[in-house]
Amino acid sequence: MNRRRDIYSLRISPDLLWNLSLFVYLCVMFAHQRETAVDTVLRYGSLAFVIAAGVFSYRLQNHKRSGIKLKLGKFELWLTALLVLGGLSSFWSIDSGNVFRALFNLLRISIVCFCVYPHLNSRKALNRLLLLMLGALTYMQLILLVRTPASSWGTERIGAVINQNSNEIGRLTCLGSLLCLYFMGRYKRLRIPLTGLFCLFAAGALLTGSRSAVLILLFQTALYYFLVSGNLKRILAAAGMAAAVYLLFLFLRNNEALYNLIGIRMEHLFQFFTGSSKGDGSIRERLYFMESAWNLFLSHPILGIGLNNFSVYLSSIGYGNAVYSHCGFLEILSTLGITGFLIYYSMYAGVIRRLLRPAFRKDMLAALLLVINLRVLIFEISSISMFTYITYITLMLGLAYTGIRKRRGGVK
């Protein structure tokens, strides 16, 4: 009788329901971003599921025992400040419609973060969310395998052939590879399957044809191993990564399919930075976007031209490819001015600063969260984290870790 009661309790467990809803939400957000009726229903359905589960689990939990408390802390205030500034920018924007579209997406991820953050009250909770993310990213890879025609593998960029953003998929597969490295250290018995999964994610990053994905993959792997290794191992890790980079570029250069997909793009990037070339069309266009965004900032330095209005500006001057500026720093400076820039990046600066000490003391969880948030900040030069939902979750994890560590007096 007691056994049946335990099973029944497990089935209606608020924790079980909450984790299931969060896993479903992450799967949908990673793998179902196409503008189709099915994906749209899945996005809003998973959002409703995670909100309902969050409210249900909070109401049924023993708050004192679980430590789950609703309060307006730093993260919530930071998100609220972004929403308020973005909303106010509609009054001086070129197109308020674009402001509200971006604001609506930001509001959706804010609601999810408000539901998730109270649950991140222990290292165990942080690791559970990271595991859910790895599972959802694995699901994304499986969906990509199913959706992508066999003839396109190795000949066309993953994502582009099915009308998804190849650069975004590249960044997500890089995140999956980093999570594999972390869990290899935590679960040594699972090293073989996790190594295989790491290779799958790394191959996916290469096959997206994204230059930033290749650079992120190398950067995060090298930095993570440097942080979690001992002094001698750090030297060996640095030498090993240098050898791996050389072998990777040698492989890309001598494999015709991969050379056409990503190798030639990396060559153009290298030639651009060494001054031997002005870069390919993609690089030149990105430079034009960045120059335009900088000039907009100089014209509107305090408050910018309105949230999500850089693409509107390009349309207003008759530019054919009216998109984001492809640089997070300049996108925010041009659209929300120095005010939005300081608000947005102040949270990253604070979280990264607090993660440095435990990360250099070989705390694997701190090292992981530091690498994730550093890579977001550094690679803002070629992407825009403000419009990427996963960056809010990883930033939230970093802040939650620092809060847990502070409550425990700075211990692991």
Tab-separated table of N, CA and C in Angstrom, residues 16 82 137 166 263 368 376 411:
chain	number	residue	atom	x	y	z
A	16	LEU	N	8.293	16.998	-10.507
A	16	LEU	CA	8.270	16.233	-11.745
A	16	LEU	C	7.530	17.000	-12.840
A	82	LEU	N	14.909	46.621	-18.569
A	82	LEU	CA	15.018	46.459	-20.024
A	82	LEU	C	13.657	46.611	-20.693
A	137	LEU	N	18.872	20.031	-26.307
A	137	LEU	CA	19.782	20.259	-27.425
A	137	LEU	C	19.996	18.961	-28.227
A	166	SER	N	21.396	29.402	-39.642
A	166	SER	CA	22.551	28.515	-39.461
A	166	SER	C	23.465	28.992	-38.345
A	263	GLY	N	35.651	25.904	-44.830
A	263	GLY	CA	37.080	26.187	-44.933
A	263	GLY	C	37.379	27.487	-45.646
A	368	LEU	N	32.138	26.375	-15.964
A	368	LEU	CA	31.180	26.237	-17.057
A	368	LEU	C	30.386	27.518	-17.264
A	376	VAL	N	29.366	34.562	-24.655
A	376	VAL	CA	28.281	35.441	-25.105
A	376	VAL	C	28.795	36.864	-25.242
A	411	VAL	N	31.692	29.023	-0.144
A	411	VAL	CA	32.154	27.652	-0.340
A	411	VAL	C	31.455	27.055	-1.534
